[in-house]
Structure formats: C-alpha cells, structure tokens
Amino acid sequence: LLGDYKTGKTLARDGVTELHDYTLLGDDWQVLPGDGSLFHTASPPQFPEKCIQPEDPRGDRKRRLSESNISVEDAEKACASLKDPLAIKDCVYDVLATQDVDMVGAF
C-alpha cells in the first residue's frame, strides 16, 4: 500500500507509476467502491467525491530550537537515573523533542 517498502518509492495503484506529490498519491489511493470497507458506515468524502486536502500535506517539519524551554543539560539530568547508555540517549532525544521532562517515565 502506498509504495515499495524496500526502495521507499511512493507508487500509484498500478504499482509502476512513481508519484512524488503526496496530494496526487493520496488521491490515487482513495478507497474505491470495489475495494470493500473496514467500517460499518461510510462517511464523506466517498468516491467520486475528492478527498479533503490538508493545507500542508508534508506537515510543518521545521524545528524551532529557539522555542525550547528545556536545555540538553536539563534533559541529561532528568534521564540520569537510567542505566543503559542507549536508553539515556533516546531519553534525552525524546525529552528535547517533546519538551516534556515527564517523558523519562516512559523509560
């Protein structure tokens, strides 16, 4: 579904055409009447009505480090109780990415 896992290509339904535009890719993979359904009821939009397009299909992926309230030192301090160095590294990353010191509880 939606491409080739091994190559990372985003393929159309035909399995050959490579689509680089995520809006076109989503439109191509819209559920069609012959595809069956996993749900008891159908909610709009249903084919032939087009899918609702997001304002930014790629999402806002800019990291705003200037808006960070937790420093690397704070994150390392919060994760210091962990024993495994890789778990500490993952913990620090998660704390910084989420700006949530309580993430330490997930480890």
Short mmCIF file of N, CA and C in Angstrom, two decimals, residues 7-50:
data_model
loop_
_atom_site.label_atom_id
_atom_site.label_comp_id
_atom_site.label_asym_id
_atom_site.label_seq_id
_atom_site.Cartn_x
_atom_site.Cartn_y
_atom_site.Cartn_z
N THR A 7 12.36 -0.04 -1.37
CA THR A 7 13.02 1.04 -2.10
C THR A 7 12.59 2.42 -1.62
N GLY A 8 11.46 2.50 -0.94
CA GLY A 8 10.96 3.79 -0.47
C GLY A 8 10.21 4.56 -1.54
N LYS A 9 10.02 3.95 -2.71
CA LYS A 9 9.30 4.64 -3.79
C LYS A 9 7.82 4.75 -3.42
N THR A 10 7.24 5.89 -3.71
CA THR A 10 5.81 6.09 -3.50
C THR A 10 5.11 5.78 -4.82
N LEU A 11 4.47 4.62 -4.85
CA LEU A 11 3.88 4.12 -6.08
C LEU A 11 2.38 4.32 -6.12
N ALA A 12 1.88 4.56 -7.33
CA ALA A 12 0.45 4.65 -7.57
C ALA A 12 -0.16 3.25 -7.48
N ARG A 13 -1.46 3.18 -7.56
CA ARG A 13 -2.17 1.89 -7.51
C ARG A 13 -1.69 0.88 -8.55
N ASP A 14 -1.22 1.38 -9.68
CA ASP A 14 -0.79 0.46 -10.73
C ASP A 14 0.51 -0.27 -10.37
N GLY A 15 1.18 0.17 -9.29
CA GLY A 15 2.40 -0.48 -8.84
C GLY A 15 3.62 -0.12 -9.65
N VAL A 16 3.48 0.76 -10.63
CA VAL A 16 4.59 1.12 -11.51
C VAL A 16 4.87 2.62 -11.46
N THR A 17 3.82 3.41 -11.57
CA THR A 17 3.96 4.86 -11.62
C THR A 17 4.43 5.38 -10.27
N GLU A 18 5.52 6.13 -10.28
CA GLU A 18 6.04 6.72 -9.05
C GLU A 18 5.51 8.15 -8.92
N LEU A 19 4.87 8.44 -7.80
CA LEU A 19 4.30 9.76 -7.56
C LEU A 19 5.10 10.45 -6.45
N HIS A 20 5.56 11.67 -6.73
CA HIS A 20 6.34 12.42 -5.75
C HIS A 20 5.50 13.48 -5.06
N ASP A 21 4.31 13.71 -5.54
CA ASP A 21 3.40 14.68 -4.95
C ASP A 21 2.44 13.92 -4.04
N TYR A 22 2.51 14.21 -2.73
CA TYR A 22 1.71 13.45 -1.77
C TYR A 22 0.20 13.67 -1.95
N THR A 23 -0.18 14.81 -2.46
CA THR A 23 -1.60 15.04 -2.72
C THR A 23 -2.08 14.12 -3.83
N LEU A 24 -1.31 14.03 -4.92
CA LEU A 24 -1.67 13.12 -6.01
C LEU A 24 -1.64 11.67 -5.54
N LEU A 25 -0.68 11.34 -4.71
CA LEU A 25 -0.57 9.97 -4.18
C LEU A 25 -1.81 9.62 -3.36
N GLY A 26 -2.21 10.53 -2.49
CA GLY A 26 -3.39 10.29 -1.68
C GLY A 26 -4.65 10.15 -2.52
N ASP A 27 -4.78 11.00 -3.52
CA ASP A 27 -5.94 10.92 -4.42
C ASP A 27 -5.97 9.59 -5.16
N ASP A 28 -4.79 9.13 -5.60
CA ASP A 28 -4.73 7.88 -6.33
C ASP A 28 -5.13 6.68 -5.45
N TRP A 29 -4.80 6.76 -4.17
CA TRP A 29 -5.09 5.66 -3.25
C TRP A 29 -6.43 5.82 -2.53
N GLN A 30 -7.26 6.79 -2.92
CA GLN A 30 -8.57 6.93 -2.29
C GLN A 30 -9.34 5.62 -2.44
N VAL A 31 -10.01 5.23 -1.39
CA VAL A 31 -10.78 3.98 -1.41
C VAL A 31 -11.88 4.07 -2.45
N LEU A 32 -11.94 3.05 -3.28
CA LEU A 32 -12.95 2.99 -4.34
C LEU A 32 -14.06 2.04 -3.94
N PRO A 33 -15.25 2.14 -4.55
CA PRO A 33 -16.36 1.27 -4.19
C PRO A 33 -16.02 -0.23 -4.26
N GLY A 34 -15.21 -0.62 -5.19
CA GLY A 34 -14.86 -2.03 -5.33
C GLY A 34 -13.81 -2.53 -4.35
N ASP A 35 -13.25 -1.63 -3.53
CA ASP A 35 -12.21 -2.00 -2.57
C ASP A 35 -12.76 -2.67 -1.32
N GLY A 36 -14.04 -2.58 -1.08
CA GLY A 36 -14.60 -3.09 0.17
C GLY A 36 -14.45 -2.05 1.27
N SER A 37 -14.87 -2.39 2.45
CA SER A 37 -14.82 -1.43 3.55
C SER A 37 -14.49 -2.14 4.85
N LEU A 38 -13.76 -1.45 5.70
CA LEU A 38 -13.45 -1.96 7.03
C LEU A 38 -14.43 -1.42 8.07
N PHE A 39 -15.31 -0.50 7.65
CA PHE A 39 -16.18 0.19 8.58
C PHE A 39 -17.65 -0.16 8.34
N HIS A 40 -18.46 -0.02 9.38
CA HIS A 40 -19.89 -0.30 9.28
C HIS A 40 -20.64 0.78 8.51
N THR A 41 -20.19 2.01 8.67
CA THR A 41 -20.84 3.12 7.98
C THR A 41 -19.82 3.91 7.18
N ALA A 42 -20.26 4.47 6.09
CA ALA A 42 -19.38 5.27 5.25
C ALA A 42 -19.58 6.74 5.58
N SER A 43 -18.48 7.45 5.74
CA SER A 43 -18.59 8.89 5.99
C SER A 43 -17.91 9.64 4.85
N PRO A 44 -18.39 10.84 4.58
CA PRO A 44 -17.84 11.59 3.45
C PRO A 44 -16.39 11.98 3.72
N PRO A 45 -15.64 12.20 2.70
CA PRO A 45 -15.99 12.08 1.29
C PRO A 45 -15.85 10.64 0.80
N GLN A 46 -16.72 10.24 -0.07
CA GLN A 46 -16.67 8.92 -0.70
C GLN A 46 -16.52 9.13 -2.21
N PHE A 47 -15.77 8.26 -2.84
CA PHE A 47 -15.58 8.34 -4.28
C PHE A 47 -16.93 8.38 -4.97
N PRO A 48 -17.16 9.23 -5.94
CA PRO A 48 -16.23 10.03 -6.73
C PRO A 48 -15.90 11.40 -6.13
N GLU A 49 -16.45 11.71 -4.96
CA GLU A 49 -16.10 12.97 -4.31
C GLU A 49 -14.63 12.92 -3.89
N LYS A 50 -13.90 13.99 -4.14
CA LYS A 50 -12.47 14.04 -3.84
C LYS A 50 -12.21 14.09 -2.34
#
